[in-house]
Amino acid sequence: MSDAAQPSAAEVRAAAEAVKAALDRHLDAVERRSGEGDPAVYAAFNELAAAAEVYDELLYDAYDEVTPFEIPGDDRLPAYTGPEEPSALSVLIRRDYVVAEPQRLLSQAQRIADLDPDIDTGNDKQSGGAAAGESVHTALGVVFGEFEPDEIASRHKEFGLEEGDSTLWVVAAEEPPEPGEWLSAPFDQADPHMVVCRFDMSSVFDEELEDDEELEDEDEDEDDLEVLEPGS
């Protein structure tokens, strides 16, 4: 605990009162919510998180104590401000891959081309273009042109690919767009305030889980240690 610019007891007490008031507002919003994604609940949640964070910091600075609260980070989506009853929605998906085994990818693309000689590789070999199994760029075009994205996701190892991060956003809309309206810039209108829900996958989540499990195992090992008395 530092002696520099320590908050006063009155400031800590005021922050605690702010948390109590934010708790009441949050509970009131939850009891009155109109349905899933009620913006009033989101707003009350954010206010409670902010008040708890301020109190936690002041408590630590003044008394070198902490709270059991886990304050959400800034990577959460902002409060939903879209329609309560959306009449349309967009599903935005991003999946990252690493070309981990280029030769496997080339072989699979060539196999696909051999089974269908009329398949469009996007290259005219007679004009110097690459065949399906001679270029990673061409092979990717063949594989992703032949299979649906969901099938590639489930069979990525067969194509020499390694999964990276992925995310799926369900975005609400007041009304469906006109046909062809967004095709020139399909990802420019992803408003985080209109996201109904999202699903993220990343190896960092697995690493965090493994770290938690390792800590639990360490705690269990410590509990199993036999404490020997001197001379025993």
Short mmCIF file of C-alpha atoms in Angstrom, two decimals:
data_model
loop_
_atom_site.label_atom_id
_atom_site.label_comp_id
_atom_site.label_asym_id
_atom_site.label_seq_id
_atom_site.Cartn_x
_atom_site.Cartn_y
_atom_site.Cartn_z
CA MET A 1 0.00 0.00 0.00
CA SER A 2 1.50 3.28 -1.12
CA ASP A 3 1.42 6.48 0.94
CA ALA A 4 1.05 8.59 -2.23
CA ALA A 5 -2.41 9.93 -3.05
CA GLN A 6 -4.28 7.43 -0.92
CA PRO A 7 -8.06 7.80 -1.10
CA SER A 8 -9.79 8.88 2.07
CA ALA A 9 -12.09 6.67 4.09
CA ALA A 10 -14.97 8.86 2.94
CA GLU A 11 -14.14 8.23 -0.73
CA VAL A 12 -14.04 4.48 -0.17
CA ARG A 13 -17.33 4.62 1.69
CA ALA A 14 -18.92 6.68 -1.11
CA ALA A 15 -17.73 4.13 -3.68
CA ALA A 16 -19.25 1.32 -1.61
CA GLU A 17 -22.57 3.19 -1.48
CA ALA A 18 -22.40 3.62 -5.26
CA VAL A 19 -22.03 -0.14 -5.66
CA LYS A 20 -25.08 -0.72 -3.43
CA ALA A 21 -27.13 1.73 -5.47
CA ALA A 22 -25.97 0.14 -8.74
CA LEU A 23 -26.95 -3.29 -7.39
CA ASP A 24 -30.45 -2.02 -6.67
CA ARG A 25 -30.76 -0.50 -10.15
CA HIS A 26 -29.51 -3.69 -11.77
CA LEU A 27 -31.97 -5.88 -9.85
CA ASP A 28 -34.79 -3.47 -10.67
CA ALA A 29 -33.90 -3.59 -14.38
CA VAL A 30 -33.74 -7.40 -14.32
CA GLU A 31 -37.15 -7.64 -12.63
CA ARG A 32 -38.67 -5.30 -15.21
CA ARG A 33 -36.90 -6.56 -18.33
CA SER A 34 -39.03 -6.83 -21.44
CA GLY A 35 -37.20 -9.84 -22.86
CA GLU A 36 -33.83 -11.15 -23.93
CA GLY A 37 -31.37 -8.39 -24.78
CA ASP A 38 -33.26 -5.66 -22.90
CA PRO A 39 -31.08 -2.52 -23.26
CA ALA A 40 -32.04 -1.37 -19.74
CA VAL A 41 -30.52 -4.54 -18.28
CA TYR A 42 -27.35 -4.08 -20.32
CA ALA A 43 -27.04 -0.48 -19.18
CA ALA A 44 -27.58 -1.41 -15.51
CA PHE A 45 -25.05 -4.21 -15.85
CA ASN A 46 -22.43 -1.85 -17.24
CA GLU A 47 -23.10 0.69 -14.48
CA LEU A 48 -22.73 -2.00 -11.82
CA ALA A 49 -19.48 -3.25 -13.35
CA ALA A 50 -18.07 0.29 -13.47
CA ALA A 51 -19.08 1.04 -9.87
CA ALA A 52 -17.58 -2.24 -8.65
CA GLU A 53 -14.32 -1.52 -10.46
CA VAL A 54 -14.02 1.93 -8.87
CA TYR A 55 -14.73 0.52 -5.41
CA ASP A 56 -12.25 -2.30 -5.90
CA GLU A 57 -9.47 0.11 -6.89
CA LEU A 58 -10.15 2.53 -4.03
CA LEU A 59 -10.37 -0.29 -1.49
CA TYR A 60 -7.01 -1.63 -2.60
CA ASP A 61 -5.34 1.80 -2.62
CA ALA A 62 -6.66 2.70 0.82
CA TYR A 63 -6.53 -0.60 2.69
CA ASP A 64 -4.56 -3.03 0.51
CA GLU A 65 -7.67 -5.23 0.30
CA VAL A 66 -9.53 -6.67 -2.68
CA THR A 67 -13.09 -7.75 -3.47
CA PRO A 68 -14.25 -11.12 -4.84
CA PHE A 69 -15.74 -9.34 -7.88
CA GLU A 70 -14.51 -10.30 -11.35
CA ILE A 71 -14.71 -7.11 -13.40
CA PRO A 72 -15.45 -7.75 -17.10
CA GLY A 73 -12.85 -6.50 -19.54
CA ASP A 74 -13.38 -4.00 -22.35
CA ASP A 75 -13.58 -6.74 -24.99
CA ARG A 76 -17.29 -7.35 -24.34
CA LEU A 77 -19.86 -6.20 -26.84
CA PRO A 78 -21.48 -2.84 -26.15
CA ALA A 79 -25.09 -2.65 -25.01
CA TYR A 80 -27.62 -3.84 -27.58
CA THR A 81 -29.57 -0.95 -29.08
CA GLY A 82 -31.33 -2.76 -31.91
CA PRO A 83 -35.04 -3.52 -32.32
CA GLU A 84 -36.77 -5.55 -29.62
CA GLU A 85 -38.43 -7.69 -32.29
CA PRO A 86 -36.04 -7.88 -35.26
CA SER A 87 -37.72 -8.66 -38.56
CA ALA A 88 -34.44 -9.60 -40.24
CA LEU A 89 -30.94 -10.68 -39.27
CA SER A 90 -27.50 -11.26 -40.72
CA VAL A 91 -25.12 -14.03 -39.67
CA LEU A 92 -21.49 -12.94 -40.00
CA ILE A 93 -18.87 -15.66 -39.80
CA ARG A 94 -15.09 -15.46 -39.80
CA ARG A 95 -12.83 -18.52 -39.61
CA ASP A 96 -9.05 -18.31 -39.78
CA TYR A 97 -6.85 -21.16 -41.02
CA VAL A 98 -3.14 -21.81 -41.39
CA VAL A 99 -1.92 -23.80 -44.40
CA ALA A 100 -0.05 -26.25 -42.17
CA GLU A 101 0.54 -28.96 -44.79
CA PRO A 102 0.76 -27.41 -48.27
CA GLN A 103 1.48 -30.74 -49.96
CA ARG A 104 -1.66 -32.30 -48.52
CA LEU A 105 -3.69 -29.32 -49.74
CA LEU A 106 -2.17 -29.61 -53.23
CA SER A 107 -2.86 -33.35 -53.36
CA GLN A 108 -6.48 -32.95 -52.33
CA ALA A 109 -7.06 -30.17 -54.85
CA GLN A 110 -5.52 -32.26 -57.62
CA ARG A 111 -7.68 -35.25 -56.64
CA ILE A 112 -10.79 -33.06 -56.87
CA ALA A 113 -9.72 -31.79 -60.29
CA ASP A 114 -8.99 -35.34 -61.53
CA LEU A 115 -12.50 -36.45 -60.54
CA ASP A 116 -14.03 -33.50 -62.37
CA PRO A 117 -11.94 -32.47 -65.38
CA ASP A 118 -14.33 -29.61 -66.09
CA ILE A 119 -13.78 -27.98 -62.70
CA ASP A 120 -12.84 -24.32 -62.89
CA THR A 121 -9.39 -23.78 -61.37
CA GLY A 122 -9.40 -20.10 -62.26
CA ASN A 123 -6.30 -20.65 -64.40
CA ASP A 124 -5.76 -21.50 -68.02
CA LYS A 125 -2.84 -23.93 -67.98
CA GLN A 126 -2.33 -23.52 -71.72
CA SER A 127 -1.66 -19.82 -71.03
CA GLY A 128 0.85 -20.57 -68.32
CA GLY A 129 -1.57 -20.88 -65.39
CA ALA A 130 -1.05 -23.47 -62.65
CA ALA A 131 -2.92 -26.76 -62.41
CA ALA A 132 -4.94 -27.53 -59.27
CA GLY A 133 -2.07 -29.36 -57.56
CA GLU A 134 0.74 -27.02 -58.54
CA SER A 135 -0.16 -23.81 -56.69
CA VAL A 136 -1.41 -23.21 -53.14
CA HIS A 137 -3.43 -20.25 -54.38
CA THR A 138 -5.13 -22.37 -57.05
CA ALA A 139 -5.60 -25.30 -54.66
CA LEU A 140 -7.37 -23.11 -52.11
CA GLY A 141 -9.72 -21.86 -54.83
CA VAL A 142 -10.53 -25.43 -55.87
CA VAL A 143 -11.12 -26.71 -52.32
CA PHE A 144 -13.21 -23.76 -51.16
CA GLY A 145 -15.08 -23.74 -54.45
CA GLU A 146 -15.98 -27.39 -54.16
CA PHE A 147 -16.92 -27.68 -50.47
CA GLU A 148 -19.22 -25.68 -48.22
CA PRO A 149 -17.46 -23.66 -45.47
CA ASP A 150 -19.04 -25.80 -42.72
CA GLU A 151 -17.74 -28.98 -44.35
CA ILE A 152 -14.24 -27.52 -44.61
CA ALA A 153 -14.45 -26.54 -40.94
CA SER A 154 -15.25 -30.13 -39.95
CA ARG A 155 -12.69 -31.68 -42.34
CA HIS A 156 -9.95 -29.04 -42.29
CA LYS A 157 -7.19 -31.50 -41.37
CA GLU A 158 -7.90 -33.50 -44.54
CA PHE A 159 -7.03 -30.40 -46.55
CA GLY A 160 -3.82 -29.65 -44.69
CA LEU A 161 -5.34 -26.75 -42.78
CA GLU A 162 -5.01 -25.84 -39.11
CA GLU A 163 -7.78 -23.96 -37.31
CA GLY A 164 -7.19 -20.46 -35.97
CA ASP A 165 -9.66 -18.17 -34.23
CA SER A 166 -13.27 -18.05 -35.35
CA THR A 167 -16.31 -15.95 -34.53
CA LEU A 168 -19.98 -15.87 -35.44
CA TRP A 169 -22.14 -12.76 -35.01
CA VAL A 170 -25.92 -12.72 -35.21
CA VAL A 171 -26.81 -9.13 -36.14
CA ALA A 172 -30.37 -7.80 -35.95
CA ALA A 173 -31.92 -5.54 -38.58
CA GLU A 174 -35.06 -3.46 -38.85
CA GLU A 175 -35.78 -4.82 -42.34
CA PRO A 176 -34.02 -7.05 -44.87
CA PRO A 177 -31.65 -5.29 -47.28
CA GLU A 178 -32.39 -5.01 -50.96
CA PRO A 179 -30.96 -7.83 -53.11
CA GLY A 180 -27.34 -7.08 -53.96
CA GLU A 181 -27.26 -4.01 -51.70
CA TRP A 182 -24.21 -4.98 -49.64
CA LEU A 183 -22.39 -7.40 -51.92
CA SER A 184 -19.70 -4.87 -52.84
CA ALA A 185 -18.76 -4.40 -49.15
CA PRO A 186 -20.31 -7.27 -47.19
CA PHE A 187 -18.56 -6.67 -43.87
CA ASP A 188 -18.67 -2.90 -43.60
CA GLN A 189 -22.02 -2.70 -41.79
CA ALA A 190 -21.32 -4.93 -38.79
CA ASP A 191 -22.59 -2.66 -36.00
CA PRO A 192 -21.62 -4.14 -32.57
CA HIS A 193 -24.65 -2.40 -31.03
CA MET A 194 -26.94 -4.55 -33.23
CA VAL A 195 -25.38 -7.91 -32.26
CA VAL A 196 -27.96 -10.18 -30.65
CA CYS A 197 -25.39 -12.82 -29.71
CA ARG A 198 -21.94 -14.02 -30.74
CA PHE A 199 -19.89 -17.18 -30.43
CA ASP A 200 -16.09 -17.10 -30.30
CA MET A 201 -13.56 -19.91 -30.51
CA SER A 202 -9.85 -19.47 -29.83
CA SER A 203 -6.95 -21.51 -28.54
CA VAL A 204 -6.45 -18.87 -25.84
CA PHE A 205 -9.63 -20.12 -24.17
CA ASP A 206 -8.18 -23.63 -24.03
CA GLU A 207 -4.93 -22.26 -22.60
CA GLU A 208 -6.84 -20.37 -19.90
CA LEU A 209 -8.78 -23.54 -19.04
CA GLU A 210 -5.56 -25.56 -18.86
CA ASP A 211 -4.00 -22.94 -16.58
CA ASP A 212 -7.03 -23.09 -14.27
CA GLU A 213 -6.87 -26.90 -14.19
CA GLU A 214 -3.15 -26.80 -13.39
CA LEU A 215 -3.79 -24.43 -10.49
CA GLU A 216 -6.53 -26.73 -9.19
CA ASP A 217 -4.18 -29.73 -9.44
CA GLU A 218 -1.49 -27.83 -7.55
CA ASP A 219 -3.98 -26.95 -4.80
CA GLU A 220 -5.05 -30.60 -4.55
CA ASP A 221 -1.41 -31.73 -4.36
CA GLU A 222 -0.76 -29.28 -1.55
CA ASP A 223 -3.83 -30.54 0.32
CA ASP A 224 -2.52 -34.12 -0.01
CA LEU A 225 0.87 -33.32 1.48
CA GLU A 226 1.41 -34.87 4.89
CA VAL A 227 2.76 -32.42 7.41
CA LEU A 228 5.39 -34.18 9.53
CA GLU A 229 6.09 -33.05 13.05
CA PRO A 230 9.76 -32.56 14.03
CA GLY A 231 11.30 -35.84 15.05
CA SER A 232 8.66 -37.97 13.39
#
